[in-house]
Amino acid sequence: MASLADGKDHMYYYIVDGSTQVGDPYGRLILDPWNDGLIPSDVFPDTPAYPSAKIANVPVAVYNSAREDYDWNVTSFKGVKQSDLIIYELLLRDFTGTEGQAKGDGTVAKAMEKLDYLKELGVNAIELLPITEFSGNNSWGYNPNFYFAPDKAYGTPEAYKAFIDGAHERGMAVILDMVFNQSDSQHPWYNMYRQTAPERFFNGSAPHSYNVFNDWNQDYKLMFRQWCDALDYWLTEYKVDGFRFDLVKGLGDSDSYGIAYDAATNTYATPNETATNEYNATRVARMKALRDHIILTRPDVYFINEDLAGAQEETEMAEDGEINW
């Protein structure tokens, strides 16, 4: 059997219970059979060809022992204190897109050409709107499917690393917007269990008032493992400096919102806005647990919550060293 450490692309997917075909939820590069053909060749040169002769309509993961190799210029970056952050929020899709036209053709390589401009503005941190593999090629990124793979619509893994490296060379940190409340319909766990045991991974309907797409069941322990693993990966492999967590109001335990649950349908009664916005100790505990985990990987990590809850909840998060967005 050939070695997997041969610097070649090895494509794979999983067949679950003999019938359900899914991608790898931990895949580091994902081939999208529906949208990859629309990505210009100069954005992602030599995109691995989808193995359409063997499989169709399934995201395929690519493992290549050499694909993530990158010679970093800055190996140990130290940003400003969290309290001194001046953040530029950047959507790669539009930042360098065709001026005056809604083509959504901005790329990470083009954004890298603007790093000196951002530095001149006085920025000391760049927050990238979600870049993990999402549905389609034209998105804000809040519809993620794979949390370990950068979306190819913006560029190659090497291009992302070059952007982060270039920002560090100019004294600017890079923060990723992470979407842990929901996923879109191609996440493997959604497709594996939506018929047999959806409650393990997803709620049939959300117990809070701010849901979009498919609502993760935050109570399931494998969720926390996935979140920790994803954050560790981006901190180590891509050397990002921190995270902005989207929609923290949706990261509480499912039963913490006081909404009636129907086990037969895995659905909740209509969410209550007041209950969603009330103090929620499980949200505080979850974010603290995430921070406790990732500071073991990087003690000076930036940790920003889009919580927008009451004063007590945000105060407790702030006392833990978290920023309220």
mmCIF file with all atom_site columns, N, CA, C and O in Angstrom, residues 67-85:
data_model
loop_
_atom_site.group_PDB
_atom_site.id
_atom_site.type_symbol
_atom_site.label_atom_id
_atom_site.label_alt_id
_atom_site.label_comp_id
_atom_site.label_asym_id
_atom_site.label_entity_id
_atom_site.label_seq_id
_atom_site.pdbx_PDB_ins_code
_atom_site.Cartn_x
_atom_site.Cartn_y
_atom_site.Cartn_z
_atom_site.occupancy
_atom_site.B_iso_or_equiv
_atom_site.pdbx_formal_charge
_atom_site.auth_seq_id
_atom_site.auth_comp_id
_atom_site.auth_asym_id
_atom_site.auth_atom_id
_atom_site.pdbx_PDB_model_num
ATOM 1  N N  . ARG A 1 67 ? 0.527  19.529 1.280  1.00 0.00 ? 67 ARG A N  1
ATOM 2  C CA . ARG A 1 67 ? -0.293 20.655 0.849  1.00 0.00 ? 67 ARG A CA 1
ATOM 3  C C  . ARG A 1 67 ? -0.279 21.808 1.845  1.00 0.00 ? 67 ARG A C  1
ATOM 4  O O  . ARG A 1 67 ? -0.384 22.975 1.466  1.00 0.00 ? 67 ARG A O  1
ATOM 5  N N  . GLU A 1 68 ? -0.158 21.527 3.126  1.00 0.00 ? 68 GLU A N  1
ATOM 6  C CA . GLU A 1 68 ? -0.200 22.599 4.118  1.00 0.00 ? 68 GLU A CA 1
ATOM 7  C C  . GLU A 1 68 ? 1.184  23.125 4.491  1.00 0.00 ? 68 GLU A C  1
ATOM 8  O O  . GLU A 1 68 ? 1.310  23.964 5.371  1.00 0.00 ? 68 GLU A O  1
ATOM 9  N N  . ASP A 1 69 ? 2.219  22.633 3.829  1.00 0.00 ? 69 ASP A N  1
ATOM 10 C CA . ASP A 1 69 ? 3.563  23.133 4.111  1.00 0.00 ? 69 ASP A CA 1
ATOM 11 C C  . ASP A 1 69 ? 3.641  24.630 3.808  1.00 0.00 ? 69 ASP A C  1
ATOM 12 O O  . ASP A 1 69 ? 3.172  25.094 2.757  1.00 0.00 ? 69 ASP A O  1
ATOM 13 N N  . TYR A 1 70 ? 4.229  25.377 4.725  1.00 0.00 ? 70 TYR A N  1
ATOM 14 C CA . TYR A 1 70 ? 4.406  26.803 4.507  1.00 0.00 ? 70 TYR A CA 1
ATOM 15 C C  . TYR A 1 70 ? 5.606  27.268 5.324  1.00 0.00 ? 70 TYR A C  1
ATOM 16 O O  . TYR A 1 70 ? 5.745  26.912 6.494  1.00 0.00 ? 70 TYR A O  1
ATOM 17 N N  . ASP A 1 71 ? 6.474  28.044 4.706  1.00 0.00 ? 71 ASP A N  1
ATOM 18 C CA . ASP A 1 71 ? 7.677  28.556 5.369  1.00 0.00 ? 71 ASP A CA 1
ATOM 19 C C  . ASP A 1 71 ? 7.348  29.934 5.957  1.00 0.00 ? 71 ASP A C  1
ATOM 20 O O  . ASP A 1 71 ? 7.396  30.951 5.270  1.00 0.00 ? 71 ASP A O  1
ATOM 21 N N  . TRP A 1 72 ? 7.014  29.959 7.241  1.00 0.00 ? 72 TRP A N  1
ATOM 22 C CA . TRP A 1 72 ? 6.578  31.188 7.892  1.00 0.00 ? 72 TRP A CA 1
ATOM 23 C C  . TRP A 1 72 ? 7.746  32.163 8.073  1.00 0.00 ? 72 TRP A C  1
ATOM 24 O O  . TRP A 1 72 ? 8.827  31.773 8.505  1.00 0.00 ? 72 TRP A O  1
ATOM 25 N N  . ASN A 1 73 ? 7.497  33.423 7.776  1.00 0.00 ? 73 ASN A N  1
ATOM 26 C CA . ASN A 1 73 ? 8.477  34.468 8.058  1.00 0.00 ? 73 ASN A CA 1
ATOM 27 C C  . ASN A 1 73 ? 8.402  34.892 9.522  1.00 0.00 ? 73 ASN A C  1
ATOM 28 O O  . ASN A 1 73 ? 9.424  35.197 10.136 1.00 0.00 ? 73 ASN A O  1
ATOM 29 N N  . VAL A 1 74 ? 7.186  34.928 10.060 1.00 0.00 ? 74 VAL A N  1
ATOM 30 C CA . VAL A 1 74 ? 6.977  35.278 11.462 1.00 0.00 ? 74 VAL A CA 1
ATOM 31 C C  . VAL A 1 74 ? 6.503  34.022 12.176 1.00 0.00 ? 74 VAL A C  1
ATOM 32 O O  . VAL A 1 74 ? 5.394  33.552 11.937 1.00 0.00 ? 74 VAL A O  1
ATOM 33 N N  . THR A 1 75 ? 7.339  33.492 13.027 1.00 0.00 ? 75 THR A N  1
ATOM 34 C CA . THR A 1 75 ? 6.995  32.224 13.682 1.00 0.00 ? 75 THR A CA 1
ATOM 35 C C  . THR A 1 75 ? 6.408  32.421 15.071 1.00 0.00 ? 75 THR A C  1
ATOM 36 O O  . THR A 1 75 ? 5.801  31.505 15.625 1.00 0.00 ? 75 THR A O  1
ATOM 37 N N  . SER A 1 76 ? 6.599  33.597 15.637 1.00 0.00 ? 76 SER A N  1
ATOM 38 C CA . SER A 1 76 ? 6.084  33.855 16.981 1.00 0.00 ? 76 SER A CA 1
ATOM 39 C C  . SER A 1 76 ? 5.615  35.300 17.057 1.00 0.00 ? 76 SER A C  1
ATOM 40 O O  . SER A 1 76 ? 6.395  36.208 17.344 1.00 0.00 ? 76 SER A O  1
ATOM 41 N N  . PHE A 1 77 ? 4.321  35.499 16.783 1.00 0.00 ? 77 PHE A N  1
ATOM 42 C CA . PHE A 1 77 ? 3.775  36.847 16.750 1.00 0.00 ? 77 PHE A CA 1
ATOM 43 C C  . PHE A 1 77 ? 3.170  37.214 18.094 1.00 0.00 ? 77 PHE A C  1
ATOM 44 O O  . PHE A 1 77 ? 2.524  36.398 18.747 1.00 0.00 ? 77 PHE A O  1
ATOM 45 N N  . LYS A 1 78 ? 3.385  38.446 18.488 1.00 0.00 ? 78 LYS A N  1
ATOM 46 C CA . LYS A 1 78 ? 2.805  38.969 19.720 1.00 0.00 ? 78 LYS A CA 1
ATOM 47 C C  . LYS A 1 78 ? 2.058  40.248 19.391 1.00 0.00 ? 78 LYS A C  1
ATOM 48 O O  . LYS A 1 78 ? 2.666  41.256 18.991 1.00 0.00 ? 78 LYS A O  1
ATOM 49 N N  . GLY A 1 79 ? 0.740  40.225 19.537 1.00 0.00 ? 79 GLY A N  1
ATOM 50 C CA . GLY A 1 79 ? -0.046 41.406 19.235 1.00 0.00 ? 79 GLY A CA 1
ATOM 51 C C  . GLY A 1 79 ? -0.182 42.336 20.421 1.00 0.00 ? 79 GLY A C  1
ATOM 52 O O  . GLY A 1 79 ? 0.419  42.131 21.481 1.00 0.00 ? 79 GLY A O  1
ATOM 53 N N  . VAL A 1 80 ? -0.987 43.364 20.258 1.00 0.00 ? 80 VAL A N  1
ATOM 54 C CA . VAL A 1 80 ? -1.212 44.330 21.327 1.00 0.00 ? 80 VAL A CA 1
ATOM 55 C C  . VAL A 1 80 ? -2.079 43.700 22.410 1.00 0.00 ? 80 VAL A C  1
ATOM 56 O O  . VAL A 1 80 ? -2.671 42.631 22.231 1.00 0.00 ? 80 VAL A O  1
ATOM 57 N N  . LYS A 1 81 ? -2.174 44.365 23.550 1.00 0.00 ? 81 LYS A N  1
ATOM 58 C CA . LYS A 1 81 ? -3.081 43.901 24.586 1.00 0.00 ? 81 LYS A CA 1
ATOM 59 C C  . LYS A 1 81 ? -4.505 43.872 24.045 1.00 0.00 ? 81 LYS A C  1
ATOM 60 O O  . LYS A 1 81 ? -4.878 44.681 23.199 1.00 0.00 ? 81 LYS A O  1
ATOM 61 N N  . GLN A 1 82 ? -5.300 42.939 24.558 1.00 0.00 ? 82 GLN A N  1
ATOM 62 C CA . GLN A 1 82 ? -6.670 42.794 24.088 1.00 0.00 ? 82 GLN A CA 1
ATOM 63 C C  . GLN A 1 82 ? -7.442 44.103 24.221 1.00 0.00 ? 82 GLN A C  1
ATOM 64 O O  . GLN A 1 82 ? -8.258 44.452 23.368 1.00 0.00 ? 82 GLN A O  1
ATOM 65 N N  . SER A 1 83 ? -7.164 44.856 25.269 1.00 0.00 ? 83 SER A N  1
ATOM 66 C CA . SER A 1 83 ? -7.872 46.123 25.497 1.00 0.00 ? 83 SER A CA 1
ATOM 67 C C  . SER A 1 83 ? -7.462 47.213 24.514 1.00 0.00 ? 83 SER A C  1
ATOM 68 O O  . SER A 1 83 ? -8.141 48.244 24.412 1.00 0.00 ? 83 SER A O  1
ATOM 69 N N  . ASP A 1 84 ? -6.366 47.007 23.776 1.00 0.00 ? 84 ASP A N  1
ATOM 70 C CA . ASP A 1 84 ? -5.862 48.017 22.849 1.00 0.00 ? 84 ASP A CA 1
ATOM 71 C C  . ASP A 1 84 ? -6.160 47.691 21.389 1.00 0.00 ? 84 ASP A C  1
ATOM 72 O O  . ASP A 1 84 ? -5.652 48.361 20.476 1.00 0.00 ? 84 ASP A O  1
ATOM 73 N N  . LEU A 1 85 ? -6.977 46.682 21.143 1.00 0.00 ? 85 LEU A N  1
ATOM 74 C CA . LEU A 1 85 ? -7.271 46.277 19.770 1.00 0.00 ? 85 LEU A CA 1
ATOM 75 C C  . LEU A 1 85 ? -7.985 47.377 18.987 1.00 0.00 ? 85 LEU A C  1
ATOM 76 O O  . LEU A 1 85 ? -8.911 48.010 19.476 1.00 0.00 ? 85 LEU A O  1
#
